[in-house]
């Protein structure tokens, strides 16, 4: 029972991080109908920016979050304005934007490799190894902090999308961009803003992940798949659906470590994906992402 | 008497036969060194693999970032067969290809329900999961230390003609898959799956068939590569770089065109040779830049460039040009001016 509680608590804490990275991917797809294949690249970039600020200037990774998010936000807008905007929309543009963003990812990876070498890096702070007790289990301070920040940012995002004018405009564009043009919403501005928010979330996920795991220039490719599984599971645009799906993925992964050899746990996400597609092609909560 | 199906163009067939005949005697006529002959053999191999990738990525519009899974599986299955049963190598290749095709069907049948970008992300997962499992499955792949194949004297030189034959078959297959009635069905699926299903095409069945063919061919290419290299290891065979290379070859040459990926493979092999020699730390980024540039400026790659030049100099007959335009629009690779840019 003790072990069981520990696993569940660990999974819940990890789910916060998963939800953050999945929400950015889902938001961009929901509004622009473009899959940001560069999501993993931004996650990796976020991790390195956090690491650089900590390593060079001794800034605590949690304090560097605003800076990391700002940089990824600007990076996202630059990618949108400079590249993605020029592609056609619709099915043809879908494949093209995919290949294009994949190219951007390769460039980012190569840049990280040149700047920081291919070695694994970690962010170590003095509280990295500290833990607190709760529910009868020991919790790493870092994991709790990551969970808290992830939940806070998702709640903030939810409030932004539902309570502010711009947020409502974003949701309106997701539903029908043409009608938005008719009522005077600057759709192009909303697109680039959404892309920026999505990449800022990826950057946040990157720096949060960097406090927990070691990373190298290919960091983020596994996260892309996980984020994708969560989007398929949880459907688009719902914070609750994303959170639930993130929790399911984290739980299954956590328990899989018990039953499977370590190298197979990487395949767990994929197996879940296939199962969902076969059993409930519409996602667990009914929002279709197919087609 | 009608020997050929109506969609086979006689000039194209004659050109292929002539090209194969010339290719078959070329090493003897030009007196190539062993080194350059091997380079050409490798190019043949990648031409075949790029075309097979294009059946999925170009004809169906389902871009796969996981084709290394079939490439590697074909390679290791055939290597094991060669080591354990001493089969003739071509037989081992076919079995390797069949196993790869079966594997493709296992992961592809459910994931092909995903359309466009979602399928592609799923294939990244397939590729990575396969690589991880295979790296640790030492009984099959020998783990990270890899497998050495028995070296048969003179086989490497002989492989030139096998490679030529393989490439010719795959080119013929590409042509057939594009021009036949079946190919028309694929175009319909690529343009609009639901509409295609409405007019009596079974997208599931046809996608599975293309997947099987593509998986089989890439598996045979992997097996060929194994015989050619005499040594294979999972990191190289199943690596992400391997999957990317198929994508790049097709994109550089022209996704969805019949012969474009073959040109792309040629350019890619030359480019890789040069880059690995001169800029080993930069090649990934240069591939990325190439992708970006091609997609932004000429989505049909070298074929698009070729058409553009031909049009500029008025080399295309009007009816050919009209046909090309219609095809590009249906193929979905060309930019539709009505939908381009901001809405």
Coordinates of C-alpha atoms in Angstrom, one line a residue:
Chain A
X1 CA 0.0 0.0 0.0
X2 CA 2.9 2.3 0.9
X3 CA 4.5 1.7 -2.5
X4 CA 1.2 2.1 -4.2
X5 CA 0.6 5.5 -2.6
X6 CA 4.0 6.6 -3.5
X7 CA 3.5 5.7 -7.2
X8 CA 0.2 7.4 -7.4
X9 CA 1.5 10.6 -5.8
X10 CA 4.5 10.6 -8.1
X11 CA 2.3 10.1 -11.1
X12 CA 0.0 13.0 -10.0
X13 CA 3.0 15.3 -9.6
X14 CA 4.4 14.3 -13.0
X15 CA 1.0 14.8 -14.6
X16 CA 1.3 18.5 -14.0
X17 CA 4.3 18.7 -16.2
X18 CA 2.7 16.5 -18.9
X19 CA -0.4 18.7 -19.0
X20 CA 1.7 21.8 -19.5
X21 CA 3.5 20.5 -22.5
X22 CA 0.4 18.9 -24.0
X23 CA -1.7 22.0 -23.6
X24 CA 0.7 24.1 -25.7
X25 CA 0.5 21.6 -28.5
X26 CA -3.2 21.2 -28.3
X27 CA -3.8 25.0 -28.3
X28 CA -1.8 25.6 -31.4
X29 CA -3.5 22.8 -33.2
X30 CA -6.9 23.8 -32.0
X31 CA -6.6 27.3 -33.3
X32 CA -4.3 27.1 -36.3
X33 CA -4.8 23.5 -37.4
X34 CA -1.1 23.2 -37.5
X35 CA 0.8 20.6 -35.5
X36 CA 3.8 22.2 -34.0
X37 CA 6.3 19.5 -34.7
X38 CA 8.9 21.8 -33.3
X39 CA 7.3 21.5 -29.9
X40 CA 10.0 19.2 -28.7
X41 CA 12.6 21.7 -30.0
X42 CA 11.1 24.5 -27.9
X43 CA 11.0 22.2 -24.9
X44 CA 14.7 21.5 -25.4
X45 CA 15.4 25.2 -25.9
X46 CA 13.5 26.1 -22.7
X47 CA 15.6 23.6 -20.8
X48 CA 18.9 25.0 -22.1
X49 CA 17.9 28.6 -21.5
X50 CA 17.0 27.7 -17.9
X51 CA 20.3 25.9 -17.6
X52 CA 22.3 28.7 -19.1
X53 CA 20.8 31.3 -16.7
X54 CA 21.5 29.0 -13.8
X55 CA 24.9 28.0 -14.8
X56 CA 26.3 31.4 -15.9
X57 CA 24.4 33.8 -13.7
X58 CA 23.4 31.6 -10.8
X59 CA 19.7 32.4 -11.3
X60 CA 17.4 29.9 -9.7
X61 CA 15.6 27.9 -12.4
X62 CA 12.2 28.8 -10.9
X63 CA 13.0 32.5 -11.0
X64 CA 14.1 32.2 -14.6
X65 CA 10.7 31.0 -15.7
X66 CA 9.4 34.4 -16.9
X67 CA 12.5 35.0 -18.9
X68 CA 12.3 31.5 -20.5
X69 CA 8.7 31.9 -21.3
X70 CA 9.3 35.3 -22.8
X71 CA 12.1 34.0 -25.0
X72 CA 10.0 31.0 -26.2
X73 CA 7.1 33.3 -26.8
X74 CA 9.2 35.6 -29.0
X75 CA 10.7 32.6 -30.7
X76 CA 7.3 31.2 -31.4
X77 CA 6.0 34.4 -32.9
X78 CA 9.2 34.7 -35.0
X79 CA 8.6 31.1 -36.3
X80 CA 5.0 31.9 -37.1
X81 CA 5.6 35.2 -38.7
X82 CA 8.7 34.2 -40.6
X83 CA 7.8 30.7 -41.7
X84 CA 4.4 29.1 -40.9
X85 CA 2.3 32.1 -42.0
X86 CA 3.5 31.7 -45.6
X87 CA 2.2 28.2 -46.0
X88 CA -1.2 27.4 -47.5
X89 CA -3.9 26.3 -45.0
X90 CA -5.9 23.1 -45.4
X91 CA -4.7 19.6 -46.0
X92 CA -1.8 20.5 -48.3
X93 CA -0.5 23.1 -45.9
X94 CA -0.8 20.5 -43.1
X95 CA 1.9 18.3 -44.5
X96 CA 4.0 21.3 -45.5
X97 CA 3.9 22.9 -42.1
X98 CA 4.8 19.6 -40.6
X99 CA 7.9 19.2 -42.7
X100 CA 8.8 22.9 -42.3
X101 CA 8.5 22.8 -38.5
X102 CA 10.4 19.5 -38.5
X103 CA 13.2 21.4 -40.4
X104 CA 13.1 24.1 -37.7
X105 CA 13.5 21.4 -35.0
X106 CA 16.5 19.9 -36.8
X107 CA 18.1 23.4 -36.9
X108 CA 17.4 24.0 -33.3
X109 CA 18.9 20.7 -32.3
X110 CA 21.9 21.3 -34.3
X111 CA 22.3 24.8 -32.8
X112 CA 22.1 23.4 -29.3
X113 CA 24.6 20.7 -30.2
X114 CA 27.0 23.3 -31.4
X115 CA 26.5 25.7 -28.5
X116 CA 26.3 23.2 -25.6
X117 CA 27.8 19.9 -27.1
X118 CA 25.8 16.7 -27.0
X119 CA 26.6 15.9 -23.4
X120 CA 23.8 15.4 -20.8
X121 CA 23.3 18.4 -18.6
X122 CA 21.4 18.8 -15.4
X123 CA 20.3 21.8 -13.3
X124 CA 21.3 21.2 -9.7
X125 CA 20.2 23.5 -6.9
X126 CA 20.8 23.2 -3.2
X127 CA 17.3 22.0 -2.7
X128 CA 17.4 19.4 -5.5
X129 CA 17.8 16.5 -3.2
X130 CA 15.6 17.8 -0.4
X131 CA 12.2 16.3 0.3
X132 CA 9.2 16.8 2.4
X133 CA 6.7 14.4 3.9
X134 CA 3.0 14.3 3.0
X135 CA 0.4 11.5 2.8
X136 CA 2.9 9.3 4.5
X137 CA 5.4 9.5 1.7
X138 CA 8.5 11.5 1.0
X139 CA 8.1 14.0 -1.8
X140 CA 11.0 15.7 -3.6
X141 CA 10.7 19.5 -3.2
X142 CA 11.4 19.9 -6.9
X143 CA 8.6 17.7 -8.0
X144 CA 6.1 19.5 -5.7
X145 CA 7.3 22.9 -7.0
X146 CA 7.0 21.8 -10.6
X147 CA 3.5 20.5 -10.0
X148 CA 2.4 23.7 -8.3
X149 CA 3.8 25.9 -11.1
X150 CA 2.3 23.8 -13.8
X151 CA -1.2 23.8 -12.1
X152 CA -0.9 27.6 -11.6
X153 CA 0.0 28.3 -15.1
X154 CA -2.8 26.1 -16.5
X155 CA -5.3 27.8 -14.3
X156 CA -4.1 31.2 -15.3
X157 CA -4.3 30.1 -19.0
X158 CA -7.8 28.8 -18.5
X159 CA -8.9 32.1 -16.9
X160 CA -7.2 34.0 -19.7
X161 CA -9.0 32.0 -22.3
X162 CA -12.4 32.3 -20.7
X163 CA -12.4 35.7 -19.0
X164 CA -10.5 38.1 -21.2
X165 CA -11.5 39.6 -24.5
X166 CA -8.3 38.3 -26.2
X167 CA -8.8 34.9 -24.8
X168 CA -12.4 34.8 -26.1
X169 CA -11.2 35.9 -29.5
X170 CA -8.7 33.0 -29.5
X171 CA -11.5 30.6 -28.8
X172 CA -13.7 32.2 -31.4
X173 CA -11.0 31.8 -34.0
X174 CA -10.6 28.2 -33.1
X175 CA -14.3 27.7 -33.9
X176 CA -14.6 29.7 -37.1
X177 CA -11.9 32.0 -38.3
X178 CA -13.9 33.4 -41.2
X179 CA -16.7 34.6 -39.0
X180 CA -14.1 36.2 -36.8
X181 CA -12.9 38.3 -39.7
X182 CA -16.5 39.4 -40.3
X183 CA -16.9 40.7 -36.7
X184 CA -13.6 42.5 -36.7
X185 CA -11.2 40.2 -35.0
X186 CA -7.7 40.5 -36.3
X187 CA -7.3 36.8 -37.1
X188 CA -3.7 37.0 -38.1
X189 CA -2.8 38.6 -34.8
X190 CA -4.6 36.0 -32.9
X191 CA -2.8 33.3 -34.8
X192 CA 0.6 34.6 -34.0
X193 CA -0.4 35.3 -30.4
X194 CA -1.7 31.7 -30.0
X195 CA 1.5 30.3 -31.6
X196 CA 3.5 32.3 -29.1
X197 CA 1.5 31.2 -26.1
X198 CA 1.8 27.6 -27.2
X199 CA 5.5 27.8 -27.5
X200 CA 5.8 29.7 -24.2
X201 CA 4.1 26.8 -22.6
X202 CA 6.6 24.4 -24.3
X203 CA 9.4 26.6 -22.9
X204 CA 7.9 26.5 -19.5
X205 CA 7.6 22.7 -19.7
X206 CA 11.2 22.6 -20.8
X207 CA 12.6 24.5 -17.9
X208 CA 10.4 22.6 -15.4
X209 CA 11.5 19.3 -16.9
X210 CA 15.1 20.4 -16.7
X211 CA 14.9 20.7 -12.9
X212 CA 13.8 17.1 -12.7
X213 CA 15.6 15.3 -15.5
X214 CA 18.9 15.5 -17.4
X215 CA 18.7 16.7 -20.9
X216 CA 20.7 17.0 -24.2
X217 CA 19.9 18.4 -27.6
X218 CA 17.5 15.6 -28.5
X219 CA 15.6 16.2 -25.3
X220 CA 12.0 16.8 -26.1
X221 CA 11.4 14.2 -28.8
X222 CA 9.9 11.8 -26.3
X223 CA 7.9 14.6 -24.8
X224 CA 6.4 15.5 -28.2
X225 CA 5.0 12.0 -28.4
X226 CA 3.7 12.1 -24.8
X227 CA 2.1 15.5 -25.4
X228 CA 0.5 14.1 -28.5
X229 CA -0.8 11.0 -26.7
X230 CA -2.4 13.3 -24.1
X231 CA -4.0 15.5 -26.8
X232 CA -5.5 12.5 -28.5
X233 CA -6.7 11.1 -25.1
X234 CA -8.0 14.3 -23.7
X235 CA -9.3 16.1 -26.7
X236 CA -8.6 19.6 -27.7
X237 CA -9.1 22.8 -25.8
X238 CA -10.3 21.5 -22.5
X239 CA -8.1 22.0 -19.5
X240 CA -9.9 19.3 -17.5
X241 CA -9.6 16.8 -20.4
X242 CA -5.9 17.5 -20.8
X243 CA -5.3 17.2 -17.0
X244 CA -7.2 13.9 -16.8
X245 CA -5.3 12.5 -19.9
X246 CA -2.0 13.6 -18.5
X247 CA -2.8 11.8 -15.2
X248 CA -3.7 8.6 -17.0
X249 CA -0.5 8.7 -19.0
X250 CA 1.6 9.4 -15.9
X251 CA -0.1 6.6 -13.9
X252 CA 0.3 4.0 -16.7
X253 CA 3.9 4.9 -17.1
X254 CA 4.5 4.8 -13.4
X255 CA 3.0 1.4 -13.0
X256 CA 4.6 0.0 -16.2
X257 CA 8.0 0.4 -14.6
X258 CA 6.9 -2.5 -12.3
X259 CA 5.9 -4.9 -15.0
X260 CA 8.2 -4.1 -17.8
X261 CA 11.9 -3.9 -18.3
X262 CA 13.1 -0.3 -18.2
X263 CA 13.7 0.1 -21.9
X264 CA 10.2 -0.9 -22.8
X265 CA 8.6 1.9 -20.8
X266 CA 9.4 4.3 -23.6
X267 CA 6.9 2.3 -25.8
X268 CA 4.1 2.6 -23.2
X269 CA 2.9 6.0 -24.6
X270 CA 2.7 4.5 -28.0
X271 CA 0.7 1.5 -26.9
X272 CA -1.8 3.7 -25.1
X273 CA -2.1 5.7 -28.3
X274 CA -2.9 2.7 -30.4
X275 CA -5.3 1.3 -27.8
X276 CA -7.2 4.6 -27.7
X277 CA -7.4 4.8 -31.5
X278 CA -8.7 1.3 -31.7
X279 CA -11.2 1.5 -28.8
X280 CA -12.2 5.1 -28.7
X281 CA -11.1 6.9 -31.9
X282 CA -12.8 10.1 -30.7
X283 CA -10.7 10.4 -27.7
X284 CA -11.8 9.6 -24.1
X285 CA -14.0 12.7 -23.8
X286 CA -15.5 12.7 -27.2
X287 CA -13.8 15.6 -28.9
X288 CA -12.6 14.3 -32.2
X289 CA -9.1 15.1 -33.3
X290 CA -9.2 12.9 -36.3
X291 CA -9.7 14.2 -39.8
Chain B
X1 CA -3.7 -7.3 -79.2
X2 CA -3.2 -5.3 -76.1
X3 CA -0.2 -6.3 -74.1
X4 CA 0.0 -3.3 -71.7
X5 CA -2.6 -1.7 -69.5
X6 CA -3.9 1.5 -71.0
X7 CA -2.1 3.7 -68.4
X8 CA 1.4 2.6 -69.4
X9 CA 3.1 5.1 -71.7
X10 CA 5.3 3.4 -74.2
X11 CA 8.0 6.1 -74.3
X12 CA 8.3 5.9 -70.5
X13 CA 8.6 2.1 -70.6
X14 CA 11.2 2.3 -73.4
X15 CA 13.1 4.9 -71.4
X16 CA 13.2 2.7 -68.3
X17 CA 14.3 -0.3 -70.3
X18 CA 17.0 1.7 -72.0
X19 CA 18.2 3.2 -68.8
X20 CA 18.5 -0.2 -67.1
X21 CA 20.3 -1.6 -70.1
X22 CA 22.8 1.4 -70.1
X23 CA 23.1 1.0 -66.3
X24 CA 23.9 -2.7 -66.6
X25 CA 26.9 -2.2 -68.9
X26 CA 28.1 1.2 -67.5
X27 CA 30.6 -0.1 -65.0
X28 CA 32.3 -2.2 -67.6
X29 CA 32.3 0.4 -70.3
X30 CA 33.6 3.2 -68.1
X31 CA 35.9 1.0 -66.1
X32 CA 34.7 2.3 -62.7
X33 CA 36.9 1.6 -59.7
X34 CA 35.4 -0.6 -56.9
X35 CA 34.9 2.5 -54.9
X36 CA 32.8 4.4 -57.3
X37 CA 30.9 1.4 -58.3
X38 CA 30.0 0.9 -54.6
X39 CA 28.9 4.5 -54.4
X40 CA 26.5 4.0 -57.3
X41 CA 25.2 0.8 -55.7
X42 CA 24.4 2.7 -52.6
X43 CA 22.7 5.4 -54.6
X44 CA 20.5 2.8 -56.2
X45 CA 19.6 1.5 -52.8
X46 CA 18.6 4.9 -51.5
X47 CA 16.7 5.7 -54.7
X48 CA 14.6 2.6 -54.1
X49 CA 14.0 3.4 -50.4
X50 CA 13.1 7.0 -51.1
X51 CA 10.6 6.0 -53.7
X52 CA 9.0 3.5 -51.4
X53 CA 8.8 6.2 -48.7
X54 CA 7.1 8.4 -51.3
X55 CA 4.3 5.9 -51.8
X56 CA 3.2 6.7 -48.2
X57 CA 4.4 10.3 -47.9
X58 CA 3.7 11.5 -51.4
X59 CA 0.9 9.4 -52.9
X60 CA -1.1 9.0 -49.7
X61 CA 0.0 12.2 -48.0
X62 CA 0.8 10.2 -44.8
X63 CA 4.3 11.5 -43.9
X64 CA 6.2 8.8 -42.0
X65 CA 9.0 9.7 -39.7
X66 CA 9.4 6.0 -38.7
X67 CA 10.4 4.2 -41.8
X68 CA 13.7 3.3 -40.2
X69 CA 11.8 0.6 -38.2
X70 CA 11.1 -1.4 -41.4
X71 CA 14.6 -0.6 -42.8
X72 CA 16.2 -2.0 -39.7
X73 CA 13.9 -4.9 -39.2
X74 CA 14.5 -6.1 -42.8
X75 CA 18.2 -5.7 -42.3
X76 CA 18.4 -7.7 -39.1
X77 CA 16.0 -10.4 -40.1
X78 CA 17.8 -11.1 -43.3
X79 CA 21.2 -10.9 -41.5
X80 CA 20.0 -13.5 -39.0
X81 CA 18.7 -15.7 -41.7
X82 CA 22.0 -15.5 -43.6
X83 CA 24.0 -16.3 -40.4
X84 CA 21.8 -19.1 -39.1
X85 CA 20.3 -20.8 -42.2
X86 CA 22.8 -19.8 -44.9
X87 CA 20.0 -18.9 -47.3
X88 CA 20.8 -17.4 -50.6
X89 CA 21.0 -13.7 -49.9
X90 CA 18.1 -12.7 -52.2
X91 CA 15.8 -15.2 -50.4
X92 CA 16.9 -13.6 -47.1
X93 CA 16.1 -10.2 -48.4
X94 CA 12.6 -11.2 -49.4
X95 CA 11.9 -12.8 -46.0
X96 CA 13.3 -9.7 -44.3
X97 CA 11.0 -7.6 -46.5
X98 CA 8.0 -9.7 -45.6
X99 CA 8.7 -9.5 -41.9
X100 CA 9.1 -5.7 -42.2
X101 CA 5.9 -5.4 -44.1
X102 CA 4.1 -7.5 -41.5
X103 CA 5.5 -5.2 -38.8
X104 CA 4.4 -2.1 -40.8
X105 CA 0.9 -3.5 -40.9
X106 CA 0.8 -4.1 -37.2
X107 CA 1.6 -0.5 -36.2
X108 CA 0.2 1.1 -39.3
X109 CA -3.2 -0.4 -39.5
X110 CA -4.4 1.4 -36.3
X111 CA -2.3 4.6 -36.8
X112 CA -3.3 5.2 -40.4
X113 CA -6.7 6.1 -39.1
X114 CA -5.0 9.3 -37.9
X115 CA -4.8 11.8 -40.7
X116 CA -2.0 14.0 -41.7
X117 CA 0.1 15.5 -38.9
X118 CA -1.2 13.1 -36.2
X119 CA -0.1 10.1 -38.2
X120 CA 3.4 11.6 -38.5
X121 CA 3.8 12.2 -34.8
X122 CA 2.7 8.6 -34.2
X123 CA 5.4 7.4 -36.5
X124 CA 8.0 9.3 -34.5
X125 CA 6.8 7.2 -31.6
X126 CA 7.0 4.0 -33.7
X127 CA 10.5 4.7 -34.8
X128 CA 11.8 5.6 -31.3
X129 CA 10.1 2.6 -29.6
X130 CA 11.4 0.2 -32.2
X131 CA 14.9 1.6 -31.9
X132 CA 14.8 1.2 -28.1
X133 CA 13.4 -2.3 -28.1
X134 CA 15.8 -3.5 -30.9
X135 CA 18.9 -2.0 -29.2
X136 CA 18.1 -4.2 -26.1
X137 CA 17.0 -7.2 -28.0
X138 CA 20.4 -8.7 -28.3
X139 CA 19.3 -12.1 -29.6
X140 CA 18.1 -10.5 -32.8
X141 CA 20.3 -7.5 -33.2
X142 CA 23.4 -8.3 -31.2
X143 CA 22.7 -5.2 -29.1
X144 CA 24.9 -2.1 -29.5
X145 CA 27.8 -4.2 -30.7
X146 CA 25.9 -5.1 -33.8
X147 CA 26.1 -8.0 -36.2
X148 CA 28.8 -9.0 -38.8
X149 CA 27.6 -10.8 -41.9
X150 CA 29.6 -13.5 -43.6
X151 CA 31.6 -11.9 -46.3
X152 CA 31.2 -13.6 -49.7
X153 CA 33.9 -13.0 -52.1
X154 CA 32.9 -10.7 -54.9
X155 CA 29.3 -10.2 -53.6
X156 CA 29.7 -6.5 -53.1
X157 CA 30.6 -6.0 -56.8
X158 CA 27.7 -8.2 -57.8
X159 CA 25.3 -6.2 -55.7
X160 CA 25.6 -3.4 -58.3
X161 CA 23.3 -5.4 -60.7
X162 CA 21.0 -6.5 -57.9
X163 CA 20.7 -2.9 -56.8
X164 CA 20.0 -1.8 -60.4
X165 CA 17.3 -4.4 -60.7
X166 CA 15.8 -3.5 -57.4
X167 CA 15.7 0.2 -58.3
X168 CA 14.2 -0.6 -61.7
X169 CA 11.4 -2.6 -60.1
X170 CA 10.7 0.1 -57.6
X171 CA 10.6 2.8 -60.3
X172 CA 8.2 0.7 -62.3
X173 CA 6.2 0.2 -59.2
X174 CA 6.1 3.9 -58.5
X175 CA 4.9 4.5 -62.0
X176 CA 2.2 1.9 -61.7
X177 CA 1.1 3.1 -58.3
X178 CA 0.7 6.6 -59.7
X179 CA -0.8 6.0 -63.1
X180 CA -3.1 2.9 -62.6
X181 CA -6.7 3.0 -61.5
X182 CA -5.4 2.1 -58.0
X183 CA -3.2 5.2 -58.1
X184 CA -6.2 7.3 -59.0
X185 CA -7.8 5.9 -55.9
X186 CA -4.8 7.0 -53.8
X187 CA -5.0 10.5 -55.2
X188 CA -8.6 10.6 -54.2
X189 CA -7.8 9.4 -50.7
X190 CA -5.0 12.0 -50.4
X191 CA -7.4 14.8 -51.5
X192 CA -10.3 13.9 -49.3
X193 CA -10.6 10.6 -47.4
X194 CA -14.3 11.0 -46.7
X195 CA -15.2 11.9 -50.3
X196 CA -13.1 9.0 -51.6
X197 CA -15.0 6.6 -49.3
X198 CA -18.3 8.0 -50.6
X199 CA -17.4 7.1 -54.2
X200 CA -16.7 3.5 -53.3
X201 CA -12.9 3.5 -52.6
X202 CA -12.0 1.7 -49.4
X203 CA -9.4 4.0 -47.8
X204 CA -8.6 1.5 -45.1
X205 CA -7.8 -1.3 -47.5
X206 CA -5.9 0.8 -49.9
X207 CA -3.8 2.5 -47.3
X208 CA -3.0 -0.9 -45.8
X209 CA -1.9 -2.1 -49.2
X210 CA 0.3 0.9 -49.8
X211 CA 1.7 0.5 -46.3
X212 CA 2.5 -3.2 -47.0
X213 CA 4.2 -2.4 -50.3
X214 CA 6.2 0.4 -48.8
X215 CA 7.2 -1.6 -45.7
X216 CA 8.2 -4.5 -47.8
X217 CA 10.3 -2.5 -50.2
X218 CA 12.0 -0.5 -47.4
X219 CA 12.6 -3.8 -45.6
X220 CA 14.2 -5.3 -48.7
X221 CA 16.3 -2.1 -48.9
X222 CA 17.4 -2.6 -45.3
X223 CA 18.3 -6.2 -46.1
X224 CA 20.2 -5.1 -49.2
X225 CA 22.1 -2.5 -47.0
X226 CA 23.0 -5.2 -44.5
X227 CA 24.5 -7.4 -47.2
X228 CA 26.2 -4.4 -48.7
X229 CA 27.8 -3.2 -45.5
X230 CA 28.7 -6.6 -44.0
X231 CA 28.2 -5.0 -40.6
X232 CA 25.1 -3.5 -39.1
X233 CA 24.2 -2.1 -35.7
X234 CA 20.8 -1.0 -34.4
X235 CA 21.8 2.6 -33.7
X236 CA 22.5 3.1 -37.4
X237 CA 19.8 0.9 -38.9
X238 CA 16.9 2.1 -36.6
X239 CA 18.2 5.6 -35.9
X240 CA 16.1 8.7 -36.3
X241 CA 18.6 10.0 -38.8
X242 CA 17.8 7.1 -41.0
X243 CA 14.1 8.0 -41.0
X244 CA 14.9 11.6 -41.7
X245 CA 17.0 10.7 -44.6
X246 CA 14.1 9.1 -46.4
X247 CA 11.9 12.1 -45.8
X248 CA 14.7 14.5 -47.0
X249 CA 15.4 12.6 -50.2
X250 CA 11.7 12.7 -51.2
X251 CA 11.2 16.3 -50.2
X252 CA 14.4 17.5 -52.0
X253 CA 13.3 15.6 -55.1
X254 CA 9.7 16.4 -55.0
X255 CA 7.1 14.7 -52.7
X256 CA 4.4 12.9 -54.6
X257 CA 6.0 13.0 -58.0
X258 CA 7.0 9.7 -59.7
X259 CA 10.6 10.3 -60.3
X260 CA 11.4 13.2 -58.0
X261 CA 12.5 11.2 -54.9
X262 CA 15.0 9.3 -57.1
X263 CA 16.6 12.6 -58.0
X264 CA 16.4 13.6 -54.4
X265 CA 18.2 10.4 -53.3
X266 CA 21.0 11.1 -55.8
X267 CA 21.5 14.6 -54.5
X268 CA 21.2 13.4 -50.9
X269 CA 23.9 10.8 -51.3
X270 CA 26.3 13.2 -52.9
X271 CA 25.5 15.9 -50.3
X272 CA 25.9 13.5 -47.4
X273 CA 29.2 12.4 -48.6
X274 CA 30.4 16.0 -48.8
X275 CA 28.9 17.1 -45.5
X276 CA 30.1 14.2 -43.4
X277 CA 33.6 14.8 -44.8
X278 CA 33.6 18.6 -44.4
X279 CA 31.1 19.6 -41.7
X280 CA 30.3 16.6 -39.5
X281 CA 28.8 18.8 -36.8
X282 CA 26.5 20.8 -39.1
X283 CA 24.8 18.2 -41.2
X284 CA 21.6 17.9 -39.2
X285 CA 21.1 21.7 -39.3
X286 CA 21.8 21.8 -43.0
X287 CA 19.2 19.1 -43.6
X288 CA 16.8 21.2 -41.5
X289 CA 17.6 24.3 -43.5
X290 CA 17.1 22.4 -46.8
X291 CA 13.7 21.2 -45.6
X292 CA 12.7 24.8 -44.7
X293 CA 13.9 26.3 -47.9
X294 CA 12.4 23.6 -50.1
X295 CA 9.0 23.8 -48.4
X296 CA 8.9 27.6 -48.4
X297 CA 10.0 28.2 -51.9
X298 CA 9.4 25.1 -54.0
X299 CA 7.2 22.5 -52.3
X300 CA 7.6 20.2 -55.3
X301 CA 11.3 20.2 -54.8
X302 CA 13.6 19.6 -57.8
X303 CA 10.7 18.5 -59.9
X304 CA 8.9 21.7 -59.2
X305 CA 12.1 23.6 -60.2
X306 CA 12.3 21.6 -63.3
X307 CA 8.7 22.3 -64.3
X308 CA 9.3 26.0 -63.5
X309 CA 12.3 26.2 -65.8
X310 CA 10.6 24.2 -68.5
X311 CA 7.7 26.6 -68.4
X312 CA 10.0 29.6 -68.4
X313 CA 11.6 28.5 -71.6
X314 CA 8.3 27.4 -73.1
X315 CA 9.4 23.8 -73.4
X316 CA 6.1 22.4 -72.2
X317 CA 3.4 21.8 -74.7
X318 CA 0.2 23.5 -73.5
X319 CA -1.7 20.2 -73.0
X320 CA 1.2 18.8 -70.9
X321 CA 1.2 22.0 -68.9
X322 CA -2.5 21.9 -68.2
X323 CA -2.2 18.3 -67.1
X324 CA 0.7 19.2 -64.8
X325 CA -1.3 22.0 -63.2
X326 CA -4.3 19.8 -62.7
X327 CA -2.1 17.1 -61.2
X328 CA -0.3 19.4 -58.9
X329 CA -3.6 20.8 -57.6
X330 CA -5.0 17.3 -57.0
X331 CA -1.7 16.1 -55.6
X332 CA -2.0 18.7 -53.0
X333 CA 1.7 19.5 -53.0
X334 CA 1.6 22.7 -55.0
X335 CA 0.5 25.9 -53.5
X336 CA -3.1 26.7 -54.3
X337 CA -3.1 30.4 -55.0
X338 CA -6.7 30.7 -53.8
X339 CA -5.8 29.5 -50.3
X340 CA -2.2 30.6 -50.0
X341 CA -1.1 32.9 -47.3
X342 CA -3.3 34.6 -44.8
X343 CA -7.0 33.9 -45.0

